[in-house]
Amino acid sequence: MAMHPLRKKRLTIVLFLLAGVAVAVGLTTYALRQNINLFYDPTQIASGEVPMDVRIRAGGMVEDGSITRDPDSLKVQFNVTDFNSSFQVEYVGILPDLFAEGQGVVAMGRMREDGSFVADQVLAKHDENYMSPEVNEALERAEAANKSAVADSPAGQQSGSAY
């Protein structure tokens, strides 16, 4: 049984449209996958959970006494901590006005094979009360881990009165 020429033409058009939509969806998915910036906290970075040479977001608090500036360039190094672990960030550029020790920060950049984090963008919190949801969650996880470590230690399990 032969297919009618008009039906054959319609089928060809529908198949080309479906193929075009499939290619468009595939390219869109590929582009979106390339632009995703996953968030990692200092504990995850220190434990090696971070993929190398992939753009990520990392955040926490700027560690007190850790900021070092190169006097001849805009290069700055500082440590970011969640009060459980910390990692060093290298950044070349002008830091935000609100950037300071003890303040919340989110750095976007890449982990190198040597374990250093090279940021291409640094964001500081914008007022006294705001904390990035990811940074806040990372700090809460680190605080919970510290509390459970203290409770599991022999000193944390002593019972009885101190008197």
mmCIF file with all atom_site columns, C-alpha atoms in Angstrom:
data_model
loop_
_atom_site.group_PDB
_atom_site.id
_atom_site.type_symbol
_atom_site.label_atom_id
_atom_site.label_alt_id
_atom_site.label_comp_id
_atom_site.label_asym_id
_atom_site.label_entity_id
_atom_site.label_seq_id
_atom_site.pdbx_PDB_ins_code
_atom_site.Cartn_x
_atom_site.Cartn_y
_atom_site.Cartn_z
_atom_site.occupancy
_atom_site.B_iso_or_equiv
_atom_site.pdbx_formal_charge
_atom_site.auth_seq_id
_atom_site.auth_comp_id
_atom_site.auth_asym_id
_atom_site.auth_atom_id
_atom_site.pdbx_PDB_model_num
ATOM 1   C CA . MET A 1 1   ? 0.000  0.000  0.000  1.00 0.00 ? 1   MET A CA 1
ATOM 2   C CA . ALA A 1 2   ? 1.610  3.288  -1.079 1.00 0.00 ? 2   ALA A CA 1
ATOM 3   C CA . MET A 1 3   ? 1.515  6.431  1.005  1.00 0.00 ? 3   MET A CA 1
ATOM 4   C CA . HIS A 1 4   ? -0.344 9.399  -0.413 1.00 0.00 ? 4   HIS A CA 1
ATOM 5   C CA . PRO A 1 5   ? 2.117  12.171 -1.518 1.00 0.00 ? 5   PRO A CA 1
ATOM 6   C CA . LEU A 1 6   ? 0.443  14.827 0.656  1.00 0.00 ? 6   LEU A CA 1
ATOM 7   C CA . ARG A 1 7   ? 0.609  12.569 3.729  1.00 0.00 ? 7   ARG A CA 1
ATOM 8   C CA . LYS A 1 8   ? 4.267  11.795 2.981  1.00 0.00 ? 8   LYS A CA 1
ATOM 9   C CA . LYS A 1 9   ? 5.059  15.534 2.744  1.00 0.00 ? 9   LYS A CA 1
ATOM 10  C CA . ARG A 1 10  ? 3.313  16.244 6.078  1.00 0.00 ? 10  ARG A CA 1
ATOM 11  C CA . LEU A 1 11  ? 5.166  13.376 7.781  1.00 0.00 ? 11  LEU A CA 1
ATOM 12  C CA . THR A 1 12  ? 8.508  14.727 6.496  1.00 0.00 ? 12  THR A CA 1
ATOM 13  C CA . ILE A 1 13  ? 7.712  18.220 7.823  1.00 0.00 ? 13  ILE A CA 1
ATOM 14  C CA . VAL A 1 14  ? 6.678  16.846 11.237 1.00 0.00 ? 14  VAL A CA 1
ATOM 15  C CA . LEU A 1 15  ? 9.866  14.747 11.477 1.00 0.00 ? 15  LEU A CA 1
ATOM 16  C CA . PHE A 1 16  ? 12.056 17.757 10.626 1.00 0.00 ? 16  PHE A CA 1
ATOM 17  C CA . LEU A 1 17  ? 10.225 19.883 13.223 1.00 0.00 ? 17  LEU A CA 1
ATOM 18  C CA . LEU A 1 18  ? 10.702 17.197 15.888 1.00 0.00 ? 18  LEU A CA 1
ATOM 19  C CA . ALA A 1 19  ? 14.389 16.884 15.019 1.00 0.00 ? 19  ALA A CA 1
ATOM 20  C CA . GLY A 1 20  ? 14.784 20.690 15.233 1.00 0.00 ? 20  GLY A CA 1
ATOM 21  C CA . VAL A 1 21  ? 13.071 20.832 18.628 1.00 0.00 ? 21  VAL A CA 1
ATOM 22  C CA . ALA A 1 22  ? 15.264 17.972 19.908 1.00 0.00 ? 22  ALA A CA 1
ATOM 23  C CA . VAL A 1 23  ? 18.430 19.794 18.795 1.00 0.00 ? 23  VAL A CA 1
ATOM 24  C CA . ALA A 1 24  ? 17.227 23.054 20.408 1.00 0.00 ? 24  ALA A CA 1
ATOM 25  C CA . VAL A 1 25  ? 16.458 21.298 23.719 1.00 0.00 ? 25  VAL A CA 1
ATOM 26  C CA . GLY A 1 26  ? 19.837 19.549 23.662 1.00 0.00 ? 26  GLY A CA 1
ATOM 27  C CA . LEU A 1 27  ? 21.756 22.780 23.044 1.00 0.00 ? 27  LEU A CA 1
ATOM 28  C CA . THR A 1 28  ? 19.790 24.616 25.738 1.00 0.00 ? 28  THR A CA 1
ATOM 29  C CA . THR A 1 29  ? 20.473 21.866 28.265 1.00 0.00 ? 29  THR A CA 1
ATOM 30  C CA . TYR A 1 30  ? 24.172 21.902 27.409 1.00 0.00 ? 30  TYR A CA 1
ATOM 31  C CA . ALA A 1 31  ? 24.368 25.696 27.782 1.00 0.00 ? 31  ALA A CA 1
ATOM 32  C CA . LEU A 1 32  ? 22.575 25.673 31.132 1.00 0.00 ? 32  LEU A CA 1
ATOM 33  C CA . ARG A 1 33  ? 24.805 22.900 32.464 1.00 0.00 ? 33  ARG A CA 1
ATOM 34  C CA . GLN A 1 34  ? 27.872 25.008 31.631 1.00 0.00 ? 34  GLN A CA 1
ATOM 35  C CA . ASN A 1 35  ? 26.521 28.022 33.566 1.00 0.00 ? 35  ASN A CA 1
ATOM 36  C CA . ILE A 1 36  ? 25.586 26.299 36.826 1.00 0.00 ? 36  ILE A CA 1
ATOM 37  C CA . ASN A 1 37  ? 27.684 27.504 39.767 1.00 0.00 ? 37  ASN A CA 1
ATOM 38  C CA . LEU A 1 38  ? 27.391 25.044 42.631 1.00 0.00 ? 38  LEU A CA 1
ATOM 39  C CA . PHE A 1 39  ? 27.928 26.286 46.200 1.00 0.00 ? 39  PHE A CA 1
ATOM 40  C CA . TYR A 1 40  ? 30.499 24.648 48.482 1.00 0.00 ? 40  TYR A CA 1
ATOM 41  C CA . ASP A 1 41  ? 31.295 25.460 52.106 1.00 0.00 ? 41  ASP A CA 1
ATOM 42  C CA . PRO A 1 42  ? 34.813 25.449 53.620 1.00 0.00 ? 42  PRO A CA 1
ATOM 43  C CA . THR A 1 43  ? 34.343 21.991 55.164 1.00 0.00 ? 43  THR A CA 1
ATOM 44  C CA . GLN A 1 44  ? 33.481 20.492 51.765 1.00 0.00 ? 44  GLN A CA 1
ATOM 45  C CA . ILE A 1 45  ? 36.438 22.254 50.159 1.00 0.00 ? 45  ILE A CA 1
ATOM 46  C CA . ALA A 1 46  ? 38.873 21.142 52.874 1.00 0.00 ? 46  ALA A CA 1
ATOM 47  C CA . SER A 1 47  ? 37.678 17.525 52.553 1.00 0.00 ? 47  SER A CA 1
ATOM 48  C CA . GLY A 1 48  ? 38.299 17.547 48.776 1.00 0.00 ? 48  GLY A CA 1
ATOM 49  C CA . GLU A 1 49  ? 34.664 17.279 47.614 1.00 0.00 ? 49  GLU A CA 1
ATOM 50  C CA . VAL A 1 50  ? 35.143 20.108 45.103 1.00 0.00 ? 50  VAL A CA 1
ATOM 51  C CA . PRO A 1 51  ? 35.702 19.390 41.405 1.00 0.00 ? 51  PRO A CA 1
ATOM 52  C CA . MET A 1 52  ? 38.934 20.788 40.021 1.00 0.00 ? 52  MET A CA 1
ATOM 53  C CA . ASP A 1 53  ? 38.932 23.564 37.418 1.00 0.00 ? 53  ASP A CA 1
ATOM 54  C CA . VAL A 1 54  ? 35.146 23.975 37.461 1.00 0.00 ? 54  VAL A CA 1
ATOM 55  C CA . ARG A 1 55  ? 33.622 27.360 38.338 1.00 0.00 ? 55  ARG A CA 1
ATOM 56  C CA . ILE A 1 56  ? 31.981 27.169 41.765 1.00 0.00 ? 56  ILE A CA 1
ATOM 57  C CA . ARG A 1 57  ? 30.729 29.465 44.503 1.00 0.00 ? 57  ARG A CA 1
ATOM 58  C CA . ALA A 1 58  ? 32.356 29.148 47.919 1.00 0.00 ? 58  ALA A CA 1
ATOM 59  C CA . GLY A 1 59  ? 31.386 31.060 50.996 1.00 0.00 ? 59  GLY A CA 1
ATOM 60  C CA . GLY A 1 60  ? 31.743 31.570 54.698 1.00 0.00 ? 60  GLY A CA 1
ATOM 61  C CA . MET A 1 61  ? 33.259 34.159 56.990 1.00 0.00 ? 61  MET A CA 1
ATOM 62  C CA . VAL A 1 62  ? 36.543 35.966 56.328 1.00 0.00 ? 62  VAL A CA 1
ATOM 63  C CA . GLU A 1 63  ? 38.934 34.647 58.956 1.00 0.00 ? 63  GLU A CA 1
ATOM 64  C CA . ASP A 1 64  ? 40.339 37.245 61.365 1.00 0.00 ? 64  ASP A CA 1
ATOM 65  C CA . GLY A 1 65  ? 43.969 38.132 60.668 1.00 0.00 ? 65  GLY A CA 1
ATOM 66  C CA . SER A 1 66  ? 44.080 36.282 57.348 1.00 0.00 ? 66  SER A CA 1
ATOM 67  C CA . ILE A 1 67  ? 43.965 39.135 54.822 1.00 0.00 ? 67  ILE A CA 1
ATOM 68  C CA . THR A 1 68  ? 47.278 39.773 53.053 1.00 0.00 ? 68  THR A CA 1
ATOM 69  C CA . ARG A 1 69  ? 47.643 42.312 50.249 1.00 0.00 ? 69  ARG A CA 1
ATOM 70  C CA . ASP A 1 70  ? 50.419 42.537 47.693 1.00 0.00 ? 70  ASP A CA 1
ATOM 71  C CA . PRO A 1 71  ? 51.740 46.123 47.877 1.00 0.00 ? 71  PRO A CA 1
ATOM 72  C CA . ASP A 1 72  ? 52.657 46.167 44.172 1.00 0.00 ? 72  ASP A CA 1
ATOM 73  C CA . SER A 1 73  ? 49.383 44.876 42.702 1.00 0.00 ? 73  SER A CA 1
ATOM 74  C CA . LEU A 1 74  ? 45.709 44.262 43.427 1.00 0.00 ? 74  LEU A CA 1
ATOM 75  C CA . LYS A 1 75  ? 46.390 40.678 44.543 1.00 0.00 ? 75  LYS A CA 1
ATOM 76  C CA . VAL A 1 76  ? 44.749 39.756 47.850 1.00 0.00 ? 76  VAL A CA 1
ATOM 77  C CA . GLN A 1 77  ? 44.821 36.491 49.782 1.00 0.00 ? 77  GLN A CA 1
ATOM 78  C CA . PHE A 1 78  ? 42.474 35.665 52.646 1.00 0.00 ? 78  PHE A CA 1
ATOM 79  C CA . ASN A 1 79  ? 41.023 32.651 54.400 1.00 0.00 ? 79  ASN A CA 1
ATOM 80  C CA . VAL A 1 80  ? 37.332 31.771 54.404 1.00 0.00 ? 80  VAL A CA 1
ATOM 81  C CA . THR A 1 81  ? 36.014 29.699 57.304 1.00 0.00 ? 81  THR A CA 1
ATOM 82  C CA . ASP A 1 82  ? 32.824 28.106 58.563 1.00 0.00 ? 82  ASP A CA 1
ATOM 83  C CA . PHE A 1 83  ? 34.464 27.880 62.031 1.00 0.00 ? 83  PHE A CA 1
ATOM 84  C CA . ASN A 1 84  ? 35.079 24.188 61.405 1.00 0.00 ? 84  ASN A CA 1
ATOM 85  C CA . SER A 1 85  ? 37.454 24.312 58.410 1.00 0.00 ? 85  SER A CA 1
ATOM 86  C CA . SER A 1 86  ? 38.976 27.029 56.290 1.00 0.00 ? 86  SER A CA 1
ATOM 87  C CA . PHE A 1 87  ? 40.579 27.484 52.880 1.00 0.00 ? 87  PHE A CA 1
ATOM 88  C CA . GLN A 1 88  ? 42.662 30.185 51.236 1.00 0.00 ? 88  GLN A CA 1
ATOM 89  C CA . VAL A 1 89  ? 41.297 32.401 48.481 1.00 0.00 ? 89  VAL A CA 1
ATOM 90  C CA . GLU A 1 90  ? 43.466 34.257 45.966 1.00 0.00 ? 90  GLU A CA 1
ATOM 91  C CA . TYR A 1 91  ? 41.860 37.231 44.238 1.00 0.00 ? 91  TYR A CA 1
ATOM 92  C CA . VAL A 1 92  ? 43.194 39.916 41.915 1.00 0.00 ? 92  VAL A CA 1
ATOM 93  C CA . GLY A 1 93  ? 40.964 42.950 41.734 1.00 0.00 ? 93  GLY A CA 1
ATOM 94  C CA . ILE A 1 94  ? 39.166 45.549 43.782 1.00 0.00 ? 94  ILE A CA 1
ATOM 95  C CA . LEU A 1 95  ? 37.307 44.082 46.759 1.00 0.00 ? 95  LEU A CA 1
ATOM 96  C CA . PRO A 1 96  ? 33.807 45.293 47.707 1.00 0.00 ? 96  PRO A CA 1
ATOM 97  C CA . ASP A 1 97  ? 33.627 48.159 50.214 1.00 0.00 ? 97  ASP A CA 1
ATOM 98  C CA . LEU A 1 98  ? 31.953 45.924 52.814 1.00 0.00 ? 98  LEU A CA 1
ATOM 99  C CA . PHE A 1 99  ? 34.681 43.267 52.614 1.00 0.00 ? 99  PHE A CA 1
ATOM 100 C CA . ALA A 1 100 ? 36.314 42.885 56.036 1.00 0.00 ? 100 ALA A CA 1
ATOM 101 C CA . GLU A 1 101 ? 37.575 40.301 58.496 1.00 0.00 ? 101 GLU A CA 1
ATOM 102 C CA . GLY A 1 102 ? 34.779 38.540 60.333 1.00 0.00 ? 102 GLY A CA 1
ATOM 103 C CA . GLN A 1 103 ? 32.230 39.355 57.617 1.00 0.00 ? 103 GLN A CA 1
ATOM 104 C CA . GLY A 1 104 ? 30.306 36.994 55.334 1.00 0.00 ? 104 GLY A CA 1
ATOM 105 C CA . VAL A 1 105 ? 31.648 36.516 51.822 1.00 0.00 ? 105 VAL A CA 1
ATOM 106 C CA . VAL A 1 106 ? 30.879 34.489 48.708 1.00 0.00 ? 106 VAL A CA 1
ATOM 107 C CA . ALA A 1 107 ? 33.704 33.984 46.212 1.00 0.00 ? 107 ALA A CA 1
ATOM 108 C CA . MET A 1 108 ? 33.217 32.672 42.702 1.00 0.00 ? 108 MET A CA 1
ATOM 109 C CA . GLY A 1 109 ? 36.126 30.950 41.035 1.00 0.00 ? 109 GLY A CA 1
ATOM 110 C CA . ARG A 1 110 ? 37.952 27.652 40.502 1.00 0.00 ? 110 ARG A CA 1
ATOM 111 C CA . MET A 1 111 ? 39.910 25.179 42.581 1.00 0.00 ? 111 MET A CA 1
ATOM 112 C CA . ARG A 1 112 ? 43.346 24.454 41.172 1.00 0.00 ? 112 ARG A CA 1
ATOM 113 C CA . GLU A 1 113 ? 45.120 21.113 41.351 1.00 0.00 ? 113 GLU A CA 1
ATOM 114 C CA . ASP A 1 114 ? 47.488 22.480 44.018 1.00 0.00 ? 114 ASP A CA 1
ATOM 115 C CA . GLY A 1 115 ? 44.509 23.028 46.361 1.00 0.00 ? 115 GLY A CA 1
ATOM 116 C CA . SER A 1 116 ? 44.293 26.800 46.051 1.00 0.00 ? 116 SER A CA 1
ATOM 117 C CA . PHE A 1 117 ? 41.038 28.585 45.248 1.00 0.00 ? 117 PHE A CA 1
ATOM 118 C CA . VAL A 1 118 ? 41.371 31.372 42.671 1.00 0.00 ? 118 VAL A CA 1
ATOM 119 C CA . ALA A 1 119 ? 38.414 33.736 42.737 1.00 0.00 ? 119 ALA A CA 1
ATOM 120 C CA . ASP A 1 120 ? 37.349 35.848 39.787 1.00 0.00 ? 120 ASP A CA 1
ATOM 121 C CA . GLN A 1 121 ? 34.576 37.573 41.759 1.00 0.00 ? 121 GLN A CA 1
ATOM 122 C CA . VAL A 1 122 ? 34.127 38.309 45.468 1.00 0.00 ? 122 VAL A CA 1
ATOM 123 C CA . LEU A 1 123 ? 30.799 39.365 46.976 1.00 0.00 ? 123 LEU A CA 1
ATOM 124 C CA . ALA A 1 124 ? 30.409 40.720 50.521 1.00 0.00 ? 124 ALA A CA 1
ATOM 125 C CA . LYS A 1 125 ? 27.215 40.860 52.529 1.00 0.00 ? 125 LYS A CA 1
ATOM 126 C CA . HIS A 1 126 ? 25.321 44.091 52.014 1.00 0.00 ? 126 HIS A CA 1
ATOM 127 C CA . ASP A 1 127 ? 24.097 44.962 55.514 1.00 0.00 ? 127 ASP A CA 1
ATOM 128 C CA . GLU A 1 128 ? 24.441 43.932 59.144 1.00 0.00 ? 128 GLU A CA 1
ATOM 129 C CA . ASN A 1 129 ? 21.571 41.427 59.157 1.00 0.00 ? 129 ASN A CA 1
ATOM 130 C CA . TYR A 1 130 ? 21.793 39.737 55.756 1.00 0.00 ? 130 TYR A CA 1
ATOM 131 C CA . MET A 1 131 ? 23.664 36.487 55.232 1.00 0.00 ? 131 MET A CA 1
ATOM 132 C CA . SER A 1 132 ? 23.613 34.521 51.995 1.00 0.00 ? 132 SER A CA 1
ATOM 133 C CA . PRO A 1 133 ? 21.326 31.475 52.498 1.00 0.00 ? 133 PRO A CA 1
ATOM 134 C CA . GLU A 1 134 ? 24.115 29.119 51.421 1.00 0.00 ? 134 GLU A CA 1
ATOM 135 C CA . VAL A 1 135 ? 26.654 30.696 53.785 1.00 0.00 ? 135 VAL A CA 1
ATOM 136 C CA . ASN A 1 136 ? 24.133 30.707 56.648 1.00 0.00 ? 136 ASN A CA 1
ATOM 137 C CA . GLU A 1 137 ? 23.351 27.013 56.064 1.00 0.00 ? 137 GLU A CA 1
ATOM 138 C CA . ALA A 1 138 ? 27.066 26.131 55.904 1.00 0.00 ? 138 ALA A CA 1
ATOM 139 C CA . LEU A 1 139 ? 27.747 27.943 59.181 1.00 0.00 ? 139 LEU A CA 1
ATOM 140 C CA . GLU A 1 140 ? 24.802 26.189 60.862 1.00 0.00 ? 140 GLU A CA 1
ATOM 141 C CA . ARG A 1 141 ? 26.080 22.778 59.660 1.00 0.00 ? 141 ARG A CA 1
ATOM 142 C CA . ALA A 1 142 ? 29.561 23.536 60.972 1.00 0.00 ? 142 ALA A CA 1
ATOM 143 C CA . GLU A 1 143 ? 28.151 24.680 64.327 1.00 0.00 ? 143 GLU A CA 1
ATOM 144 C CA . ALA A 1 144 ? 26.077 21.494 64.612 1.00 0.00 ? 144 ALA A CA 1
ATOM 145 C CA . ALA A 1 145 ? 29.146 19.389 63.760 1.00 0.00 ? 145 ALA A CA 1
ATOM 146 C CA . ASN A 1 146 ? 31.171 21.197 66.437 1.00 0.00 ? 146 ASN A CA 1
ATOM 147 C CA . LYS A 1 147 ? 28.427 20.649 69.044 1.00 0.00 ? 147 LYS A CA 1
ATOM 148 C CA . SER A 1 148 ? 28.198 16.933 68.244 1.00 0.00 ? 148 SER A CA 1
ATOM 149 C CA . ALA A 1 149 ? 32.005 16.619 68.397 1.00 0.00 ? 149 ALA A CA 1
ATOM 150 C CA . VAL A 1 150 ? 32.017 18.232 71.860 1.00 0.00 ? 150 VAL A CA 1
ATOM 151 C CA . ALA A 1 151 ? 29.157 15.981 73.028 1.00 0.00 ? 151 ALA A CA 1
ATOM 152 C CA . ASP A 1 152 ? 30.997 12.875 71.757 1.00 0.00 ? 152 ASP A CA 1
ATOM 153 C CA . SER A 1 153 ? 34.283 13.807 73.434 1.00 0.00 ? 153 SER A CA 1
ATOM 154 C CA . PRO A 1 154 ? 35.118 12.385 76.906 1.00 0.00 ? 154 PRO A CA 1
ATOM 155 C CA . ALA A 1 155 ? 35.003 15.899 78.401 1.00 0.00 ? 155 ALA A CA 1
ATOM 156 C CA . GLY A 1 156 ? 31.498 16.398 76.998 1.00 0.00 ? 156 GLY A CA 1
ATOM 157 C CA . GLN A 1 157 ? 30.229 13.153 78.576 1.00 0.00 ? 157 GLN A CA 1
ATOM 158 C CA . GLN A 1 158 ? 31.130 13.866 82.205 1.00 0.00 ? 158 GLN A CA 1
ATOM 159 C CA . SER A 1 159 ? 28.212 13.676 84.535 1.00 0.00 ? 159 SER A CA 1
ATOM 160 C CA . GLY A 1 160 ? 27.703 14.951 88.025 1.00 0.00 ? 160 GLY A CA 1
ATOM 161 C CA . SER A 1 161 ? 28.038 18.299 89.644 1.00 0.00 ? 161 SER A CA 1
ATOM 162 C CA . ALA A 1 162 ? 30.990 20.623 89.455 1.00 0.00 ? 162 ALA A CA 1
ATOM 163 C CA . TYR A 1 163 ? 30.596 21.395 93.162 1.00 0.00 ? 163 TYR A CA 1
#
